[in-house]
């Protein structure tokens, strides 16, 4: 795990260097300025994006495409399977940010592929699926995310990947990477879709099963199955999941089983219930949620809380975090020098340390479990659930 922390820190440092390379001042300088004159406070520093060029567009299904990206500066793209980029797009004069998981294997450093499924009435997904062509330039933040593993030659794992719809994307990166690097690891994939023509990577998955059998097993679930369908039918609910687990593993789950799941919230809840009832330890299940935390947070039942923010030089800002307001928005409203970049919980740039009080922080997010245990929170997605004092965490040291 320490190597993963080092790797993520190195990715964050790359982002930080990119920001400095574009002439923005380091946050420590802003703190120094703040010490000298209390008003107006320094402006928040947003990280620079990386320009990427689209080198291929693959139509995976009628509603999903894959975009292969290379960095405009020709540098390698470093990532762990399961991570995502945050795309920063200008559509009709307004900036929009959305996260898209990398679907390609981490063995390939020169390019990375993201896979996008059109969401009905979805602004950015429709824009990307309908308009992006080879040669287009995209600005991205990241990669980031903690829904990852580090493939290692010689490692022997028993992995269960469970995907629903576009949730296959990060799982595909994990599957492709582990199969390529870990010759002794075994993977079982449960893949749920509404209809057959919505199965992303259908042909490639069949080919991979033929190539890697018995190390790779694939169990499809279709809500609207055609006649003569040999896979499971219906929703991936608790009963269906329990049936599939029995089909895959018999009565007992393997002791070393690790599970990664990504899909619609009801599916993930059902899968979690089923797996825990079968005896899987909660810490052996990792989940990625595609619905941005901020939207879920808006639904959260919270009330206004007193908020104190302390900067690195000891300067304080005091006020309130409104009900459902992120700590980032509350801090900016108080004119505190908050750091931020993706505003989606992905890049780790807005880390704050909770000195007293408690926060609610929905997933998915880019903090490592160790960072969360150490009392860090991501200001862009966290809300105050009690009177709160936070310290603006300095960026990861270079
Ligand atoms: C960490 C992370 C990784 C992601 N990876 C991928 C990926 O690899 N591929 C991919 O296609 N998407 C991925 N997403 C989802 C993606 O970021 C966008 O949320 C999605 O494309 C919808 O954006 P939009 O602008 O089209 O929709 P919006 O205009 O923002 O929303 C339109 C409507 O659709 C609903 N909606 C938004 N997102 C979803 C969703 N995912 N499913 C169902 N309804 C939704 C909204 O609530 C709203 O009602 C990821 C999200 C996160 C947080
Ligand atoms: S701004 Fe990127 S995680 Fe908060």
Short mmCIF file of C-alpha atoms and ligand atoms in Angstrom, two decimals:
data_model
loop_
_atom_site.label_atom_id
_atom_site.label_comp_id
_atom_site.label_asym_id
_atom_site.label_seq_id
_atom_site.Cartn_x
_atom_site.Cartn_y
_atom_site.Cartn_z
CA UNK A 1 0.00 0.00 0.00
CA UNK A 2 2.90 2.36 0.71
CA UNK A 3 4.00 2.01 -2.92
CA UNK A 4 0.48 2.97 -4.02
CA UNK A 5 0.61 6.04 -1.78
CA UNK A 6 3.98 6.98 -3.31
CA UNK A 7 2.55 6.48 -6.78
CA UNK A 8 -0.55 8.59 -6.11
CA UNK A 9 1.59 11.26 -4.49
CA UNK A 10 3.81 11.26 -7.56
CA UNK A 11 0.73 11.73 -9.78
CA UNK A 12 -0.40 14.63 -7.62
CA UNK A 13 3.10 16.09 -7.82
CA UNK A 14 2.95 15.89 -11.62
CA UNK A 15 -0.28 17.89 -11.50
CA UNK A 16 1.28 20.36 -9.12
CA UNK A 17 4.36 20.79 -11.31
CA UNK A 18 2.06 21.31 -14.29
CA UNK A 19 0.34 24.12 -12.43
CA UNK A 20 3.67 25.72 -11.52
CA UNK A 21 4.93 25.28 -15.07
CA UNK A 22 2.14 27.53 -16.28
CA UNK A 23 3.36 30.36 -14.11
CA UNK A 24 0.94 30.01 -11.21
CA UNK A 25 2.41 30.69 -7.79
CA UNK A 26 2.79 27.88 -5.29
CA UNK A 27 0.25 27.85 -2.49
CA UNK A 28 2.96 28.51 0.11
CA UNK A 29 3.53 31.89 -1.54
CA UNK A 30 -0.17 32.64 -1.24
CA UNK A 31 0.00 31.81 2.46
CA UNK A 32 2.93 34.24 2.82
CA UNK A 33 0.96 36.96 1.04
CA UNK A 34 -2.00 36.29 3.35
CA UNK A 35 0.21 36.84 6.40
CA UNK A 36 1.27 40.28 5.13
CA UNK A 37 -2.18 41.73 4.30
CA UNK A 38 -5.35 40.29 5.68
CA UNK A 39 -7.69 41.76 3.01
CA UNK A 40 -8.27 40.87 0.26
CA UNK A 41 -7.22 37.25 0.84
CA UNK A 42 -5.31 35.31 -1.82
CA UNK A 43 -7.33 33.73 -4.60
CA UNK A 44 -7.64 29.94 -4.72
CA UNK A 45 -5.21 28.18 -7.03
CA UNK A 46 -6.76 25.91 -9.64
CA UNK A 47 -4.50 23.30 -11.17
CA UNK A 48 -3.59 23.35 -14.82
CA UNK A 49 -5.13 20.78 -17.11
CA UNK A 50 -3.18 18.54 -19.47
CA UNK A 51 -3.98 18.81 -23.17
CA UNK A 52 -4.68 15.47 -24.81
CA UNK A 53 -5.36 14.60 -28.44
CA UNK A 54 -7.94 12.04 -29.54
CA UNK A 55 -6.19 9.47 -31.76
CA UNK A 56 -9.07 7.00 -32.18
CA UNK A 57 -12.83 6.88 -31.71
CA UNK A 58 -14.32 3.39 -31.32
CA UNK A 59 -18.09 2.86 -31.43
CA UNK A 60 -18.58 0.19 -28.75
CA UNK A 61 -22.41 0.08 -28.77
CA UNK A 62 -25.09 2.37 -30.25
CA UNK A 63 -24.74 4.56 -27.15
CA UNK A 64 -21.12 4.18 -26.06
CA UNK A 65 -17.80 5.21 -27.54
CA UNK A 66 -14.17 4.83 -26.55
CA UNK A 67 -11.72 7.69 -27.06
CA UNK A 68 -8.01 6.91 -27.22
CA UNK A 69 -5.97 9.82 -25.86
CA UNK A 70 -2.31 10.79 -26.08
CA UNK A 71 -0.67 13.72 -24.33
CA UNK A 72 -0.04 16.66 -26.65
CA UNK A 73 3.47 17.03 -25.18
CA UNK A 74 4.25 13.39 -26.05
CA UNK A 75 4.91 12.39 -22.42
CA UNK A 76 3.80 9.04 -21.02
CA UNK A 77 0.50 8.73 -19.16
CA UNK A 78 1.01 7.19 -15.71
CA UNK A 79 -1.98 5.55 -14.08
CA UNK A 80 -3.17 2.57 -12.09
CA UNK A 81 -6.07 0.53 -13.49
CA UNK A 82 -9.37 1.80 -12.09
CA UNK A 83 -8.38 5.49 -12.10
CA UNK A 84 -10.26 8.23 -13.94
CA UNK A 85 -9.61 11.51 -15.72
CA UNK A 86 -11.66 14.64 -15.11
CA UNK A 87 -12.51 16.20 -18.48
CA UNK A 88 -12.85 19.98 -18.48
CA UNK A 89 -15.04 21.07 -21.38
CA UNK A 90 -16.46 24.32 -22.58
CA UNK A 91 -19.95 23.77 -23.96
CA UNK A 92 -21.90 26.80 -25.17
CA UNK A 93 -19.62 29.16 -23.25
CA UNK A 94 -19.80 27.37 -19.89
CA UNK A 95 -17.21 25.16 -18.25
CA UNK A 96 -18.29 21.64 -17.31
CA UNK A 97 -16.28 18.93 -15.56
CA UNK A 98 -17.02 15.23 -15.68
CA UNK A 99 -15.05 12.16 -14.62
CA UNK A 100 -14.40 9.29 -17.06
CA UNK A 101 -12.62 6.12 -16.03
CA UNK A 102 -9.72 4.76 -18.04
CA UNK A 103 -10.70 1.47 -19.69
CA UNK A 104 -7.35 0.53 -21.25
CA UNK A 105 -4.64 -1.60 -19.64
CA UNK A 106 -2.09 0.17 -17.49
CA UNK A 107 0.61 -1.72 -19.41
CA UNK A 108 0.32 0.87 -22.19
CA UNK A 109 1.86 4.17 -21.18
CA UNK A 110 1.82 6.07 -24.46
CA UNK A 111 -1.96 6.33 -24.58
CA UNK A 112 -5.04 5.82 -22.40
CA UNK A 113 -8.59 5.08 -23.47
CA UNK A 114 -11.75 6.35 -21.83
CA UNK A 115 -15.20 4.93 -22.54
CA UNK A 116 -18.29 7.11 -22.42
CA UNK A 117 -21.91 6.00 -22.40
CA UNK A 118 -24.56 8.48 -23.44
CA UNK A 119 -26.83 9.34 -20.49
CA UNK A 120 -30.38 10.33 -21.58
CA UNK A 121 -30.51 14.15 -21.41
CA UNK A 122 -26.88 14.13 -20.28
CA UNK A 123 -25.14 17.31 -21.35
CA UNK A 124 -21.50 16.23 -21.44
CA UNK A 125 -21.91 12.56 -22.35
CA UNK A 126 -24.09 13.50 -25.35
CA UNK A 127 -21.63 16.19 -26.40
CA UNK A 128 -18.73 13.73 -26.28
CA UNK A 129 -20.52 10.84 -27.99
CA UNK A 130 -22.01 13.06 -30.72
CA UNK A 131 -19.23 15.51 -31.53
CA UNK A 132 -15.75 14.31 -30.60
CA UNK A 133 -13.70 13.10 -33.58
CA UNK A 134 -10.13 12.00 -34.21
CA UNK A 135 -7.78 14.97 -33.84
CA UNK A 136 -9.92 16.73 -31.22
CA UNK A 137 -8.10 18.23 -28.25
CA UNK A 138 -9.40 17.60 -24.72
CA UNK A 139 -8.28 19.20 -21.47
CA UNK A 140 -8.05 16.74 -18.60
CA UNK A 141 -7.18 16.67 -14.91
CA UNK A 142 -5.72 13.58 -13.30
CA UNK A 143 -5.67 10.64 -13.50
CA UNK A 144 -6.91 10.14 -9.95
CA UNK A 145 -8.95 7.78 -7.82
CA UNK A 146 -8.58 5.07 -5.18
CA UNK A 147 -10.64 2.34 -6.91
CA UNK A 148 -7.41 0.71 -7.98
CA UNK A 149 -5.02 -2.14 -7.55
CA UNK A 150 -1.37 -2.40 -8.55
CA UNK A 151 -0.80 -5.42 -10.81
CA UNK A 152 2.42 -7.26 -9.96
CA UNK A 153 4.03 -10.10 -11.91
CA UNK A 154 4.09 -13.22 -9.70
CA UNK A 155 1.09 -12.12 -7.63
CA UNK A 156 -1.73 -14.66 -7.33
CA UNK A 157 -5.19 -13.19 -6.67
CA UNK A 158 -8.81 -14.28 -6.79
CA UNK A 159 -10.74 -11.30 -8.12
CA UNK A 160 -14.46 -10.85 -8.60
CA UNK A 161 -15.40 -7.85 -10.76
CA UNK A 162 -19.05 -6.83 -10.87
CA UNK A 163 -20.16 -4.21 -13.39
CA UNK A 164 -23.44 -2.67 -14.49
CA UNK A 165 -23.67 -0.77 -17.81
CA UNK A 166 -20.90 1.81 -18.18
CA UNK A 167 -19.56 0.66 -14.80
CA UNK A 168 -17.57 -1.89 -16.80
CA UNK A 169 -15.08 0.85 -17.74
CA UNK A 170 -12.72 0.85 -14.70
CA UNK A 171 -13.24 -2.92 -14.33
CA UNK A 172 -12.06 -3.40 -17.92
CA UNK A 173 -8.81 -1.60 -17.11
CA UNK A 174 -8.33 -3.83 -14.05
CA UNK A 175 -9.20 -6.98 -16.00
CA UNK A 176 -6.95 -6.16 -18.96
CA UNK A 177 -4.03 -5.18 -16.70
CA UNK A 178 -4.25 -8.14 -14.31
CA UNK A 179 -4.61 -10.71 -17.09
CA UNK A 180 -1.59 -9.25 -18.88
CA UNK A 181 0.69 -8.93 -15.85
CA UNK A 182 -0.36 -11.56 -13.27
CA UNK A 183 -0.14 -15.00 -14.91
CA UNK A 184 -1.49 -16.81 -11.82
CA UNK A 185 -4.42 -14.56 -10.91
CA UNK A 186 -8.01 -15.60 -11.59
CA UNK A 187 -10.84 -13.22 -12.47
CA UNK A 188 -14.60 -13.75 -12.50
CA UNK A 189 -16.72 -10.99 -14.05
CA UNK A 190 -20.46 -10.54 -13.46
CA UNK A 191 -21.69 -8.05 -16.05
CA UNK A 192 -25.27 -6.71 -15.92
CA UNK A 193 -26.98 -4.82 -18.75
CA UNK A 194 -30.48 -4.06 -19.85
CA UNK A 195 -30.23 -5.43 -23.40
CA UNK A 196 -27.73 -7.43 -25.41
CA UNK A 197 -26.87 -4.52 -27.74
CA UNK A 198 -25.88 -2.44 -24.68
CA UNK A 199 -23.04 -4.79 -23.65
CA UNK A 200 -19.90 -2.67 -23.96
CA UNK A 201 -16.75 -4.62 -24.99
CA UNK A 202 -18.94 -7.69 -25.77
CA UNK A 203 -16.71 -9.12 -28.52
CA UNK A 204 -13.45 -8.36 -26.74
CA UNK A 205 -14.69 -9.98 -23.54
CA UNK A 206 -15.66 -13.13 -25.44
CA UNK A 207 -12.22 -13.18 -27.06
CA UNK A 208 -10.50 -12.69 -23.70
CA UNK A 209 -12.49 -15.56 -22.16
CA UNK A 210 -11.38 -17.82 -25.04
CA UNK A 211 -7.77 -16.67 -24.63
CA UNK A 212 -7.52 -16.84 -20.83
CA UNK A 213 -9.98 -19.60 -19.84
CA UNK A 214 -10.02 -20.91 -17.05
CA UNK A 215 -8.33 -17.84 -15.49
CA UNK A 216 -11.16 -15.61 -16.74
CA UNK A 217 -14.85 -16.43 -16.33
CA UNK A 218 -17.69 -14.22 -17.52
CA UNK A 219 -21.29 -14.40 -16.31
CA UNK A 220 -23.67 -12.04 -18.14
CA UNK A 221 -26.98 -10.81 -16.71
CA UNK A 222 -29.59 -9.25 -19.02
CA UNK A 223 -32.79 -7.55 -17.92
CA UNK A 224 -34.41 -8.00 -21.34
CA UNK A 225 -32.86 -11.21 -22.59
CA UNK A 226 -33.47 -12.41 -26.18
CA UNK A 227 -34.76 -15.90 -26.91
CA UNK A 228 -32.03 -18.57 -26.65
CA UNK A 229 -30.00 -16.48 -24.18
CA UNK A 230 -27.72 -18.70 -22.13
CA UNK A 231 -26.81 -16.13 -19.45
CA UNK A 232 -28.81 -15.04 -16.41
CA UNK A 233 -32.05 -13.06 -16.89
CA UNK A 234 -33.50 -10.23 -14.79
CA UNK A 235 -32.00 -7.54 -12.61
CA UNK A 236 -28.80 -8.07 -10.66
CA UNK A 237 -30.58 -8.04 -7.30
CA UNK A 238 -29.73 -9.84 -4.06
CA UNK A 239 -31.20 -13.19 -5.17
CA UNK A 240 -29.59 -13.03 -8.61
CA UNK A 241 -26.22 -12.15 -7.11
CA UNK A 242 -26.43 -14.99 -4.59
CA UNK A 243 -27.28 -17.41 -7.44
CA UNK A 244 -24.30 -16.21 -9.49
CA UNK A 245 -21.96 -16.51 -6.49
CA UNK A 246 -23.05 -20.12 -5.97
CA UNK A 247 -22.63 -20.82 -9.69
CA UNK A 248 -19.12 -19.34 -9.64
CA UNK A 249 -17.79 -20.53 -6.28
CA UNK A 250 -20.12 -23.23 -4.90
CA UNK A 251 -21.23 -22.94 -1.27
CA UNK A 252 -18.23 -20.97 0.09
CA UNK A 253 -16.52 -17.86 -1.25
CA UNK A 254 -12.74 -18.24 -1.66
CA UNK A 255 -10.99 -16.98 1.49
CA UNK A 256 -8.76 -14.61 -0.48
CA UNK A 257 -11.57 -13.18 -2.67
CA UNK A 258 -11.35 -9.44 -3.39
CA UNK A 259 -14.30 -7.73 -5.07
CA UNK A 260 -14.46 -4.55 -7.16
CA UNK A 261 -17.88 -3.34 -8.23
CA UNK A 262 -19.13 -0.37 -10.26
CA UNK A 263 -22.65 0.21 -11.50
CA UNK A 264 -26.00 1.79 -10.66
CA UNK A 265 -26.62 2.40 -6.95
CA UNK A 266 -29.44 -0.19 -6.51
CA UNK A 267 -27.29 -2.89 -8.12
CA UNK A 268 -24.32 -2.07 -5.90
CA UNK A 269 -26.46 -2.08 -2.78
CA UNK A 270 -27.90 -5.50 -3.67
CA UNK A 271 -24.48 -6.95 -4.49
CA UNK A 272 -23.05 -5.64 -1.24
CA UNK A 273 -25.91 -7.16 0.78
CA UNK A 274 -25.47 -10.50 -0.94
CA UNK A 275 -21.68 -10.60 -0.57
CA UNK A 276 -21.69 -9.61 3.10
CA UNK A 277 -24.37 -12.23 3.80
CA UNK A 278 -22.08 -14.81 2.16
CA UNK A 279 -19.34 -13.88 4.62
CA UNK A 280 -17.20 -11.46 2.59
CA UNK A 281 -15.42 -8.97 4.87
CA UNK A 282 -16.53 -5.41 4.06
CA UNK A 283 -12.91 -4.30 3.59
CA UNK A 284 -12.52 -6.82 0.76
CA UNK A 285 -15.17 -5.03 -1.31
CA UNK A 286 -14.32 -1.83 -3.20
CA UNK A 287 -16.98 0.23 -4.94
CA UNK A 288 -16.90 3.03 -7.52
CA UNK A 289 -19.95 5.23 -7.82
CA UNK A 290 -20.44 7.09 -11.10
CA UNK A 291 -23.03 9.48 -9.73
CA UNK A 292 -20.94 12.42 -8.54
CA UNK A 293 -20.81 12.79 -4.79
CA UNK A 294 -21.91 16.41 -4.95
CA UNK A 295 -25.29 15.45 -6.39
CA UNK A 296 -25.85 12.84 -3.70
CA UNK A 297 -24.68 15.31 -1.13
CA UNK A 298 -27.40 17.75 -2.17
CA UNK A 299 -29.86 15.10 -1.04
CA UNK A 300 -28.12 14.69 2.30
CA UNK A 301 -30.05 15.67 5.38
CA UNK A 302 -27.74 18.27 6.94
CA UNK A 303 -28.07 21.57 8.81
CA UNK A 304 -25.90 24.71 8.94
CA UNK A 305 -22.81 24.28 11.15
CA UNK A 306 -20.28 26.77 12.58
CA UNK A 307 -17.05 26.55 10.58
CA UNK A 308 -13.49 27.69 11.38
CA UNK A 309 -10.79 27.45 8.72
CA UNK A 310 -7.10 27.77 9.62
CA UNK A 311 -4.45 28.39 6.97
CA UNK A 312 -0.82 27.23 7.16
CA UNK A 313 0.29 30.59 8.59
CA UNK A 314 -2.30 30.43 11.37
CA UNK A 315 -4.71 32.96 9.85
CA UNK A 316 -8.35 32.07 10.64
CA UNK A 317 -11.68 32.47 8.87
CA UNK A 318 -14.88 31.94 10.84
CA UNK A 319 -18.47 31.61 9.72
CA UNK A 320 -20.96 28.91 8.81
CA UNK A 321 -21.26 26.04 6.36
CA UNK A 322 -24.85 26.12 5.09
CA UNK A 323 -26.96 22.95 4.99
CA UNK A 324 -25.67 20.71 2.20
CA UNK A 325 -22.91 23.21 1.28
CA UNK A 326 -19.48 21.72 0.55
CA UNK A 327 -16.59 22.85 2.75
CA UNK A 328 -14.98 24.22 -0.40
CA UNK A 329 -17.96 26.41 -1.25
CA UNK A 330 -18.28 27.50 2.39
CA UNK A 331 -14.56 28.32 2.56
CA UNK A 332 -14.61 30.27 -0.68
CA UNK A 333 -17.66 32.19 0.54
CA UNK A 334 -15.60 33.13 3.64
CA UNK A 335 -12.78 34.14 1.27
CA UNK A 336 -10.40 31.57 2.72
CA UNK A 337 -7.57 30.52 0.35
CA UNK A 338 -9.04 27.10 -0.42
CA UNK A 339 -7.18 24.90 -2.93
CA UNK A 340 -9.17 23.05 -5.52
CA UNK A 341 -9.02 21.56 -8.97
CA UNK A 342 -11.51 18.96 -10.19
CA UNK A 343 -14.29 19.78 -7.66
CA UNK A 344 -15.45 16.17 -8.13
CA UNK A 345 -13.59 14.46 -5.30
CA UNK A 346 -11.07 13.00 -7.72
CA UNK A 347 -7.73 14.82 -7.63
CA UNK A 348 -7.01 15.25 -3.91
CA UNK A 349 -6.06 18.91 -4.44
CA UNK A 350 -8.60 20.31 -1.94
CA UNK A 351 -7.46 18.20 1.04
CA UNK A 352 -8.19 19.68 4.45
CA UNK A 353 -7.44 18.24 7.88
CA UNK A 354 -10.31 17.97 10.34
CA UNK A 355 -9.02 19.38 13.64
CA UNK A 356 -12.32 19.11 15.50
CA UNK A 357 -15.85 18.07 14.61
CA UNK A 358 -16.99 15.64 11.94
CA UNK A 359 -17.71 15.66 8.22
CA UNK A 360 -19.83 13.60 5.84
CA UNK A 361 -18.04 12.66 2.63
CA UNK A 362 -19.75 10.65 -0.12
CA UNK A 363 -17.84 8.39 -2.50
CA UNK A 364 -16.28 7.99 -4.91
CA UNK A 365 -13.32 10.10 -3.94
CA UNK A 366 -9.61 10.30 -4.42
CA UNK A 367 -8.46 10.02 -0.79
CA UNK A 368 -6.71 6.86 0.26
CA UNK A 369 -8.24 5.02 3.24
CA UNK A 370 -5.07 5.88 5.21
CA UNK A 371 -5.55 9.58 4.51
CA UNK A 372 -9.18 9.38 5.60
CA UNK A 373 -8.15 7.57 8.81
CA UNK A 374 -5.52 10.25 9.41
CA UNK A 375 -8.32 12.85 9.51
CA UNK A 376 -8.13 14.29 6.00
CA UNK A 377 -11.23 15.21 4.01
CA UNK A 378 -11.84 16.50 0.51
CA UNK A 379 -13.36 19.94 0.87
CA UNK A 380 -15.10 19.81 -2.51
CA UNK A 381 -17.37 16.90 -1.54
CA UNK A 382 -17.39 16.98 2.28
CA UNK A 383 -20.11 18.67 4.33
CA UNK A 384 -20.00 19.60 8.01
CA UNK A 385 -22.04 17.30 10.22
CA UNK A 386 -21.13 19.11 13.46
CA UNK A 387 -19.42 22.40 14.44
CA UNK A 388 -16.14 22.11 12.56
CA UNK A 389 -12.54 23.35 12.56
CA UNK A 390 -10.40 22.46 9.55
CA UNK A 391 -6.85 23.23 8.46
CA UNK A 392 -6.11 23.84 4.80
CA UNK A 393 -3.63 21.05 4.05
CA UNK A 394 -0.56 22.15 2.14
CA UNK A 395 -0.04 20.43 -1.20
CA UNK A 396 1.85 17.14 -1.13
CA UNK A 397 5.56 18.06 -0.80
CA UNK A 398 7.59 17.90 -4.01
C1 LIG B 1 -15.32 8.62 -10.68
C2 LIG B 1 -16.26 8.63 -11.85
C3 LIG B 1 -15.94 7.91 -12.98
C4 LIG B 1 -16.82 7.91 -14.07
N1 LIG B 1 -16.51 7.16 -15.18
C5 LIG B 1 -17.38 7.12 -16.21
C6 LIG B 1 -17.08 6.31 -17.35
O1 LIG B 1 -16.04 5.65 -17.44
N2 LIG B 1 -17.98 6.28 -18.36
C7 LIG B 1 -19.16 7.00 -18.31
O2 LIG B 1 -19.93 6.94 -19.27
N3 LIG B 1 -19.47 7.77 -17.24
C8 LIG B 1 -18.59 7.85 -16.20
N4 LIG B 1 -18.89 8.63 -15.11
C9 LIG B 1 -20.11 9.46 -15.14
C10 LIG B 1 -19.78 10.79 -15.83
O3 LIG B 1 -18.84 11.53 -15.07
C11 LIG B 1 -21.00 11.71 -16.00
O4 LIG B 1 -21.60 11.86 -14.74
C12 LIG B 1 -22.00 11.14 -16.99
O5 LIG B 1 -21.39 11.04 -18.29
C13 LIG B 1 -23.25 12.05 -17.10
O6 LIG B 1 -22.84 13.35 -17.39
P1 LIG B 1 -23.77 14.26 -18.32
O7 LIG B 1 -23.19 15.62 -18.34
O8 LIG B 1 -23.99 13.59 -19.62
O9 LIG B 1 -25.14 14.25 -17.53
P2 LIG B 1 -25.77 15.48 -16.69
O10 LIG B 1 -26.19 16.53 -17.67
O11 LIG B 1 -24.80 15.86 -15.62
O12 LIG B 1 -27.03 14.78 -16.03
C14 LIG B 1 -28.22 14.50 -16.76
C15 LIG B 1 -29.12 13.56 -16.00
O13 LIG B 1 -28.55 12.26 -15.91
C16 LIG B 1 -28.37 11.83 -14.56
N5 LIG B 1 -27.08 11.14 -14.51
C17 LIG B 1 -25.86 11.72 -14.41
N6 LIG B 1 -24.90 10.78 -14.44
C18 LIG B 1 -25.51 9.60 -14.58
C19 LIG B 1 -25.05 8.26 -14.68
N7 LIG B 1 -23.73 7.93 -14.64
N8 LIG B 1 -25.99 7.29 -14.84
C20 LIG B 1 -27.30 7.59 -14.88
N9 LIG B 1 -27.79 8.84 -14.79
C21 LIG B 1 -26.92 9.82 -14.63
C22 LIG B 1 -28.37 13.10 -13.76
O14 LIG B 1 -28.79 12.88 -12.43
C23 LIG B 1 -29.34 13.97 -14.55
O15 LIG B 1 -30.66 13.67 -14.24
C24 LIG B 1 -18.03 8.66 -14.03
C25 LIG B 1 -18.32 9.40 -12.88
C26 LIG B 1 -17.46 9.39 -11.81
C27 LIG B 1 -17.80 10.20 -10.59
S1 LIG B 2 -10.91 19.55 -5.97
FE1 LIG B 2 -10.26 17.65 -6.70
S2 LIG B 2 -10.68 16.34 -5.03
FE2 LIG B 2 -11.51 18.20 -4.42
#
